[in-house]
Short mmCIF file of C-alpha atoms in Angstrom, two decimals:
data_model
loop_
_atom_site.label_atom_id
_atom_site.label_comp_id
_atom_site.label_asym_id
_atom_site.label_seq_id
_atom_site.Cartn_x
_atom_site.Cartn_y
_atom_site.Cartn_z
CA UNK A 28 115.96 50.02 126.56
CA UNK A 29 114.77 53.37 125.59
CA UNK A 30 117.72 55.26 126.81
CA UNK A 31 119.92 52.80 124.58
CA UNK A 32 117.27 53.24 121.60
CA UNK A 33 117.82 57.31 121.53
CA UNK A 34 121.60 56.32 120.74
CA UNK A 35 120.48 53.16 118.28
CA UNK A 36 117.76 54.26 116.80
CA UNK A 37 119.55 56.98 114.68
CA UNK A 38 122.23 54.70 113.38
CA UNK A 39 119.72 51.62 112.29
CA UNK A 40 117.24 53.64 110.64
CA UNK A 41 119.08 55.01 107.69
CA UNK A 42 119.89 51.07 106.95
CA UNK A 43 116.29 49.80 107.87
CA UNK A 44 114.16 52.30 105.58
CA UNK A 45 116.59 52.18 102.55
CA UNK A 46 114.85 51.14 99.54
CA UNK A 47 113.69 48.35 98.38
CA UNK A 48 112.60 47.88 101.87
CA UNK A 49 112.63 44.23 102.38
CA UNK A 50 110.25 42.21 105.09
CA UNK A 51 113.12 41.38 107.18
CA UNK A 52 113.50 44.96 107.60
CA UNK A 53 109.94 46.32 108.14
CA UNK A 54 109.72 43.65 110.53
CA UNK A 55 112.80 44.92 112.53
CA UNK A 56 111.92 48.81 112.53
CA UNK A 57 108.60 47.26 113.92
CA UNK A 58 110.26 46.28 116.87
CA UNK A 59 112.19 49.19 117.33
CA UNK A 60 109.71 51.53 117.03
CA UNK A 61 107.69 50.57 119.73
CA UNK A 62 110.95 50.94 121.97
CA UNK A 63 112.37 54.57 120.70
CA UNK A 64 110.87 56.65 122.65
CA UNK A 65 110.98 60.41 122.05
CA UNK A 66 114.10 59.56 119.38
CA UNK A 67 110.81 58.53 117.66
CA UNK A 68 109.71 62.11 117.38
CA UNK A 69 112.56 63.47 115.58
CA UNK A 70 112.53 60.79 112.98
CA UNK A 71 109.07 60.82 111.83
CA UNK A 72 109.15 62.33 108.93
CA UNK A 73 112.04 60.57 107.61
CA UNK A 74 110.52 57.05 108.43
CA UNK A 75 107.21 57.97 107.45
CA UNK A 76 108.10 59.05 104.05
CA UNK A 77 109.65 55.54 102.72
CA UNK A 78 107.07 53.67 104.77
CA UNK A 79 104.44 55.17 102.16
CA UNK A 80 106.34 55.03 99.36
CA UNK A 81 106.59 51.69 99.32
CA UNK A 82 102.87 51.52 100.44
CA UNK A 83 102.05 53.53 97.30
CA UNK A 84 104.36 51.63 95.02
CA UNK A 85 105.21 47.94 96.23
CA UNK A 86 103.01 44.97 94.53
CA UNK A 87 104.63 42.27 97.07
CA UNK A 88 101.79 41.43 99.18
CA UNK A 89 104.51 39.85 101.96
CA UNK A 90 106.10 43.08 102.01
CA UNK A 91 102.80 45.48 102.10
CA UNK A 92 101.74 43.45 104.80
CA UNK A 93 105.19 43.73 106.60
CA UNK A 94 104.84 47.76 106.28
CA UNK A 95 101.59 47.92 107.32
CA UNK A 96 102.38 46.06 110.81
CA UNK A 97 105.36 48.41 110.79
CA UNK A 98 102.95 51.67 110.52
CA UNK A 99 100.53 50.58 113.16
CA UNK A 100 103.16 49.67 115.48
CA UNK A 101 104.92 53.48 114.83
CA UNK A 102 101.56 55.30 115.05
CA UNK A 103 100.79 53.58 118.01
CA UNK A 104 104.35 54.39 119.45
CA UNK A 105 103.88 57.78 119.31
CA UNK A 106 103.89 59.38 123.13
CA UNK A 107 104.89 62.96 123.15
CA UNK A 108 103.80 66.24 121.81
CA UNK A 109 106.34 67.26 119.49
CA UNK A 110 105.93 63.21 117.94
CA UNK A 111 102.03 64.30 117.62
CA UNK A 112 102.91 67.56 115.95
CA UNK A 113 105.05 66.05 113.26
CA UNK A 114 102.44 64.05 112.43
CA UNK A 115 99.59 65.85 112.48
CA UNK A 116 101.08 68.38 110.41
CA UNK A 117 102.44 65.47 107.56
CA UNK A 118 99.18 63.68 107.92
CA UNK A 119 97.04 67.24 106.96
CA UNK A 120 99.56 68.06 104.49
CA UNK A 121 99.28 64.56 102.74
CA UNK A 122 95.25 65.05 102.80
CA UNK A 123 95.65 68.11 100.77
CA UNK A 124 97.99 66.28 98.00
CA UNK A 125 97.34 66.53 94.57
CA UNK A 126 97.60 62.82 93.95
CA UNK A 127 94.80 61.09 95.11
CA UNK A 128 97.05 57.80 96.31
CA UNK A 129 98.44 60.19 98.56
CA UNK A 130 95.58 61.32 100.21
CA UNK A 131 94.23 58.18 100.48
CA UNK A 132 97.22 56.70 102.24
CA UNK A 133 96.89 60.30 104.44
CA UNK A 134 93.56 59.14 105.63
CA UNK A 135 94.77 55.79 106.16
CA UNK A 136 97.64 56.34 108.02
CA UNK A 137 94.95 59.06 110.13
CA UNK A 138 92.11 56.20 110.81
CA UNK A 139 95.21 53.61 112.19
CA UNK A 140 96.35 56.06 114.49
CA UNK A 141 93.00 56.85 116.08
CA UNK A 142 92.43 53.08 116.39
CA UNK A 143 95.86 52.87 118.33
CA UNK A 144 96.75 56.18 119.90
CA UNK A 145 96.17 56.79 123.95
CA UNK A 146 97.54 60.68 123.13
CA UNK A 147 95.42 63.49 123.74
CA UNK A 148 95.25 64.94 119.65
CA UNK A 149 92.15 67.02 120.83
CA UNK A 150 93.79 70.38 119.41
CA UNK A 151 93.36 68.51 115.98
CA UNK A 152 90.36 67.65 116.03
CA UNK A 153 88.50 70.47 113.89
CA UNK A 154 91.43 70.58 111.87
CA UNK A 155 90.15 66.78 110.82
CA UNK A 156 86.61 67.06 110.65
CA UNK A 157 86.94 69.88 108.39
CA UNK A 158 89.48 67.58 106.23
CA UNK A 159 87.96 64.05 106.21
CA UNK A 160 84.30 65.88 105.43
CA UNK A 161 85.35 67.75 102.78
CA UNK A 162 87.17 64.74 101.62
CA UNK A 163 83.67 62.64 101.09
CA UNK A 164 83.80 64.90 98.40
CA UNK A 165 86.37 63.92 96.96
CA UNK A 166 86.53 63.31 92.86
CA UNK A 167 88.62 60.10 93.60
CA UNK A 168 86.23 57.29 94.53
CA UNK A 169 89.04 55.24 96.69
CA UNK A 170 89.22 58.79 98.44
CA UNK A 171 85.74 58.59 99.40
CA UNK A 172 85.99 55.14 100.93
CA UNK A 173 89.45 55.42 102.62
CA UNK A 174 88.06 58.82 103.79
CA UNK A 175 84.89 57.10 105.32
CA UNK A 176 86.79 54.63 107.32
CA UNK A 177 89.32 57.11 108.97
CA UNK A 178 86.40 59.54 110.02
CA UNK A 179 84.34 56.27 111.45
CA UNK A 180 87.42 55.70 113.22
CA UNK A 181 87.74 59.20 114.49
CA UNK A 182 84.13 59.69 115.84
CA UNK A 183 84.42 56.73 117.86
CA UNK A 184 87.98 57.45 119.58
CA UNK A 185 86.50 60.47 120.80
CA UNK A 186 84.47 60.26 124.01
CA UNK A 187 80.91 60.94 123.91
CA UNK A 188 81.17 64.37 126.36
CA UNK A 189 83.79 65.78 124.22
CA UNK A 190 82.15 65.54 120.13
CA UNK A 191 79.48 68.47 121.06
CA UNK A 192 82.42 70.63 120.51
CA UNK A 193 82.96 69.32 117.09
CA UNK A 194 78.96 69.95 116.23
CA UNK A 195 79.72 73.71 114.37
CA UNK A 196 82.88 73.30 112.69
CA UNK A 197 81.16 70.11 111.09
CA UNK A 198 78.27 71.78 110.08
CA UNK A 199 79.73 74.74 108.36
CA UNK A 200 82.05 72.27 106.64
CA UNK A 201 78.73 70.07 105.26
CA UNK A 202 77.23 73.47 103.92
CA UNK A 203 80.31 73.98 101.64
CA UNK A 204 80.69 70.45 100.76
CA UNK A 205 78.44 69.17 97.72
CA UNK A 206 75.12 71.42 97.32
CA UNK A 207 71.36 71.51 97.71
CA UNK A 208 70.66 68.78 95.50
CA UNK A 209 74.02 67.80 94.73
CA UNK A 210 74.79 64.67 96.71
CA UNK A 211 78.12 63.67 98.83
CA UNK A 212 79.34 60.59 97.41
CA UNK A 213 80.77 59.64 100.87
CA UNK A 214 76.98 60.03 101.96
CA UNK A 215 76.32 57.51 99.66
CA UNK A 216 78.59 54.63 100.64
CA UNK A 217 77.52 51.57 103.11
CA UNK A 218 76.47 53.59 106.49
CA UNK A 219 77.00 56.32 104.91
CA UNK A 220 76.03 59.40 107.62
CA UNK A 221 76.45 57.70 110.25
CA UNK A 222 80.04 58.71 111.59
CA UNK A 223 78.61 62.20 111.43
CA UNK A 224 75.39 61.50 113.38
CA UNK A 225 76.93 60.90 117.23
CA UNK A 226 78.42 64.57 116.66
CA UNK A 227 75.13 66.06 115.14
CA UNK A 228 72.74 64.32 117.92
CA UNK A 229 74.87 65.24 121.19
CA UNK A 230 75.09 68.77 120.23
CA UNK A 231 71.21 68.72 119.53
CA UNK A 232 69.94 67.25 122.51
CA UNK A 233 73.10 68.78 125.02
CA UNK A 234 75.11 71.07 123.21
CA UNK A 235 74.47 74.89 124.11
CA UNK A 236 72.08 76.97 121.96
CA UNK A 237 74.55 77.77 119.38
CA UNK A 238 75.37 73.74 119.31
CA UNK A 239 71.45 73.05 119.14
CA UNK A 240 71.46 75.99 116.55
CA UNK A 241 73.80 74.20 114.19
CA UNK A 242 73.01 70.92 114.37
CA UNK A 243 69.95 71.03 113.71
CA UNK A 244 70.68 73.00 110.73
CA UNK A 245 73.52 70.22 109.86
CA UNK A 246 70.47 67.81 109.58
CA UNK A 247 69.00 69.91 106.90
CA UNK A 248 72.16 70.22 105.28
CA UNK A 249 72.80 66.07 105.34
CA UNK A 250 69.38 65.62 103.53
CA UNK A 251 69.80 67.79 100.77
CA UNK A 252 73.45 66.38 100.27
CA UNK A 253 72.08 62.73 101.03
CA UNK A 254 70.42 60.21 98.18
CA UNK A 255 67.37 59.15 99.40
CA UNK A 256 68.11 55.26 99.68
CA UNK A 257 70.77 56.07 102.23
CA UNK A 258 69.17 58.71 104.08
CA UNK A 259 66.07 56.46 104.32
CA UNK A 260 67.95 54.14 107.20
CA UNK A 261 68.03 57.36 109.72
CA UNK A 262 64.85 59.22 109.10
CA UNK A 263 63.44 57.95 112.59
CA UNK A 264 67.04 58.65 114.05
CA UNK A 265 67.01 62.24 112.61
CA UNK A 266 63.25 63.32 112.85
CA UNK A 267 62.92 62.37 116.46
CA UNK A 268 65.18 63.77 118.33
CA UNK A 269 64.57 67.19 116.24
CA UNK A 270 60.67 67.23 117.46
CA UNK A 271 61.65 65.72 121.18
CA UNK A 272 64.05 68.91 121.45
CA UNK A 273 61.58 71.40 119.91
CA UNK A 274 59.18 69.49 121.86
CA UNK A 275 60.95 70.67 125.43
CA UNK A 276 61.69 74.03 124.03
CA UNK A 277 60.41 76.33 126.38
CA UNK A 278 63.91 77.78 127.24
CA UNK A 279 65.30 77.64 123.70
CA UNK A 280 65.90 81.04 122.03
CA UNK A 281 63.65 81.47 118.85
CA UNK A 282 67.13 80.99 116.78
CA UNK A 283 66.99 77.10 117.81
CA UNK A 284 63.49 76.81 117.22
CA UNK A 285 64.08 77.98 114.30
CA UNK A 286 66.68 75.92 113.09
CA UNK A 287 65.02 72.60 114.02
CA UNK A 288 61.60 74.12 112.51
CA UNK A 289 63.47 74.53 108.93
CA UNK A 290 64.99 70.96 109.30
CA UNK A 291 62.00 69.40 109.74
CA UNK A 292 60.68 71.45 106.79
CA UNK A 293 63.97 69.99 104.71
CA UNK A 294 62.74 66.64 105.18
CA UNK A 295 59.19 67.22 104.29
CA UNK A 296 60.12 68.79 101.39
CA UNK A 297 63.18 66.43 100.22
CA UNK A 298 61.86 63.33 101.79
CA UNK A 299 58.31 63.63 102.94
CA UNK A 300 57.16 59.81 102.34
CA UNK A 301 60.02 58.98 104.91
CA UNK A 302 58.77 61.11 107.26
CA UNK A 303 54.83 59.86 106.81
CA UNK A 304 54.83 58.05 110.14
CA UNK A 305 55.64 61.83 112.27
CA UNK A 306 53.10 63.42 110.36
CA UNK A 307 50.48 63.65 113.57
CA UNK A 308 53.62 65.06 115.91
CA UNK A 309 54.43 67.18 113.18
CA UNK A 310 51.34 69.19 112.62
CA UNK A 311 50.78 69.28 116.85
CA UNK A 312 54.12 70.73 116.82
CA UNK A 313 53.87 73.09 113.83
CA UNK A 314 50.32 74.00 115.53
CA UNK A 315 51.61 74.62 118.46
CA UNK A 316 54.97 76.85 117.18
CA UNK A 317 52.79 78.64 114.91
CA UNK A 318 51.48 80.64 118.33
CA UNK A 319 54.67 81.10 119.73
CA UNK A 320 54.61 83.91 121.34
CA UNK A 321 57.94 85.34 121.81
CA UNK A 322 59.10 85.02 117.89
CA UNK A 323 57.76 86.12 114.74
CA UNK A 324 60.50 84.38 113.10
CA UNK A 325 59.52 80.78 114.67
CA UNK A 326 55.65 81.75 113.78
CA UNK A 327 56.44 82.18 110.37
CA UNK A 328 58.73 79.21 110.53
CA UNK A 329 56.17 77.13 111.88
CA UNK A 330 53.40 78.71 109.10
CA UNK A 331 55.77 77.60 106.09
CA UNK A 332 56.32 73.72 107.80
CA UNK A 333 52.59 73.28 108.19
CA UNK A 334 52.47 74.75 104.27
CA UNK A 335 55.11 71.95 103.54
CA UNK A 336 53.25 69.38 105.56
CA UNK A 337 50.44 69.74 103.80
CA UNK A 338 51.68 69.00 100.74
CA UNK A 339 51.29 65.48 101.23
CA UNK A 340 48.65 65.12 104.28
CA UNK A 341 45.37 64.71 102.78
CA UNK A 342 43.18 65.37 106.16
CA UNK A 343 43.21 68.96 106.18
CA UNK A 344 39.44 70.09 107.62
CA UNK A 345 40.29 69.47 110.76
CA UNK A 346 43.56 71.61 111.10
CA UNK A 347 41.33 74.14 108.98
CA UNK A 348 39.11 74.20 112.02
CA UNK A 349 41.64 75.00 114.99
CA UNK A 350 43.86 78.05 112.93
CA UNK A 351 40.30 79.66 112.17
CA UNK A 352 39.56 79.21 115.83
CA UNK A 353 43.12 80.30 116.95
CA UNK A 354 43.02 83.49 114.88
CA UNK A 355 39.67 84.64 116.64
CA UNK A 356 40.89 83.66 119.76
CA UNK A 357 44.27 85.32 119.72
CA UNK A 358 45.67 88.89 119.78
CA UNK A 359 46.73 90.49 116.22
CA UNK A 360 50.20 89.41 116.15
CA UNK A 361 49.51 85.71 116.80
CA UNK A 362 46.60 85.76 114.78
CA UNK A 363 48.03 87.31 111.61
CA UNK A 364 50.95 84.57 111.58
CA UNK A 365 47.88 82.21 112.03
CA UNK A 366 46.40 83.36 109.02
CA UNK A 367 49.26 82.91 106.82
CA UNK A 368 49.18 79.29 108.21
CA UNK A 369 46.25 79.32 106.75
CA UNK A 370 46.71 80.68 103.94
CA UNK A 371 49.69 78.17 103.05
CA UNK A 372 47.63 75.20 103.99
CA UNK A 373 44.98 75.66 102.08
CA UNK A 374 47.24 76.64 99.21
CA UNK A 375 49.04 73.50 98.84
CA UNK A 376 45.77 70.91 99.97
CA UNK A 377 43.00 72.97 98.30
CA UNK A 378 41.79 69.65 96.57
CA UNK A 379 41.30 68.32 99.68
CA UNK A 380 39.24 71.15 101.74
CA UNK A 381 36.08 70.21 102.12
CA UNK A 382 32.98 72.84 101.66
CA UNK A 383 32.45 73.71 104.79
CA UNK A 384 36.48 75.09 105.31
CA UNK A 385 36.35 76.57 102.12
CA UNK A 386 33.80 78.92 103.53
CA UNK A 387 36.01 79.27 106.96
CA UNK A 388 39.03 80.14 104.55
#
């Protein structure tokens, strides 16, 4: 059948895509589609192009309908390279569009063939997590939600040992999408991190250090771009892994300790009522990376998260206690990034030191 649909396929098609494409049609190129074969490949772009017109343009439900079953059944019908590259290459240059029904149909089109592919598109894949991020950006609302769908689709067609690899091209992509304070509209919508969180939690608990590195700073970067009613359902799905990892850190190089240290520090500052229920791990850990002795970098870190911490803990004359006895029981290094511990904490909870500190301090 396929070696008959190579010789077929190029006469019917002309006659099966010409405008106004009727049911009876879409419904025929559906068959044949999923019977072409590599004469597939070569015709993409001139089936594909008609196909969304009509999409774009047609108010006949029958017929949308028709054209949809016809575009699942051709996405799902590609099977070689060259088929993939046609596409790929459309699909991208559709995203970029000026007209935002285009780029929603890009995304669509994108999200349907994820759902039904069995190719390998893994040479893509940063190509689309750059794209479908920076498209929850979008200005176009319909965008957004199209866009949201077709990257939910694409997280989950990707096996769970391969999306570490996707951890710093998505991170650099969230720090130049929206701004520190400027929220992601596609943030905002139903679910709205959580495509993005499979990708940002394997490479921080498995990636390699640079992987740990950047996702932990692509948590930082979600909840300053993140309202704070839908951030609020993944606090305890962010915050713990971050102080498991730092946690079991021993090994780490001081740039991933770091990294997860200024997260945490993100979310006490952005979001620090959501984050009431860590506070006890957080000051151990703080405490504890405050002495670190390999890094003056994670000391200091750790100094400015316990000054952030104590913004909104009110029990401070106990943590006033242990720095004063860590800075006479340490050498001058440790005990100078103790100090300025200190100095932050009491800074920021003064109202709340007690007399005897005070004297300590």
């Amino acid at each position: 059948m396929t070696v008959r649909a190579s010789t077929v396929f190029p006469v019917l098609i002309p006659t099966l895509i010409a405008p106004p494409i009727t049911v009876f049609n879409a419904n025929a190129l559906c068959q044949l589609v999923t019977v072409a074969g590599d004469a597939l490949s070569k015709r993409l772009t001139q089936i594909l192009n008609p196909l969304v017109r009509c999409i774009e343009s047609d108010t006949d439900d029958d017929i949308k309908e028709a054209v949809n079953e016809t575009i699942r059944a051709l996405l799902g019908s590609i099977s070689d390279a060259e088929g993939l590259n046609t596409l790929m290459l459309l699909l991208l240059g559709w995203a970029k569009n000026e007209g935002p029904v285009r780029r929603v149909s890009a995304v669509t089109f994108f999200g349907i063939f994820c759902q039904e592919t069995k190719l390998d598109f893994s040479l893509y894949r940063v190509d689309w997590i750059r794209t479908l991020v920076s498209l929850l950006d979008d200005s176009q609302m319909e965008v957004v939600e199209a866009t949201w769908i077709a990257l939910d689709s694409f997280v989950k067609a990707i096996g769970k040992d391969d999306v570490e690899v996707l951890v710093i091209p998505l991170r650099k992509t969230i720090e130049s999408t929206g701004a520190p304070g400027r929220y992601v509209p596609g943030f905002a919508v139903q679910k709205g991190i959580s495509p993005v969180l499979p990708i940002i939690l394997a490479g921080l608990t498995g990636g390699s250090n640079d992987q740990r590195e950047q996702a932990a700073y692509a948590i930082g970067d979600l909840v300053e771009r993140t309202e704070e009613a839908a951030l609020k359902p993944y606090t305890t799905q962010l915050t713990g892994p971050l102080i498991r990892v730092i946690t079991q850190a021993t090994n780490f190089p001081p740039a991933v300790k770091t990294a997860i240290l200024t997260a945490l520090m993100t979310m006490l500052d952005v979001v620090p009522t959501f984050v009431k229920p860590f506070f006890p791990q957080l000051q151990r850990t703080f405490c504890k990376s405050a002495s670190d002795p390999a890094s003056l970098a994670v000391r200091t870190r750790a100094a400015m998260a316990l000054g952030s911490l104590f913004k909104s803990q009110t029990r401070v004359d106990p943590l006033v206690t242990e720095l004063v006895g860590g800075i006479r029981g340490s050498d001058d290094s440790i005990a100078a990034s103790l100090a300025y511990a200190l100095s932050l904490v009491v800074k920021n909870a003064f109202a709340n030191v007690g007399e005897a500190s005070r004297q300590f301090s």
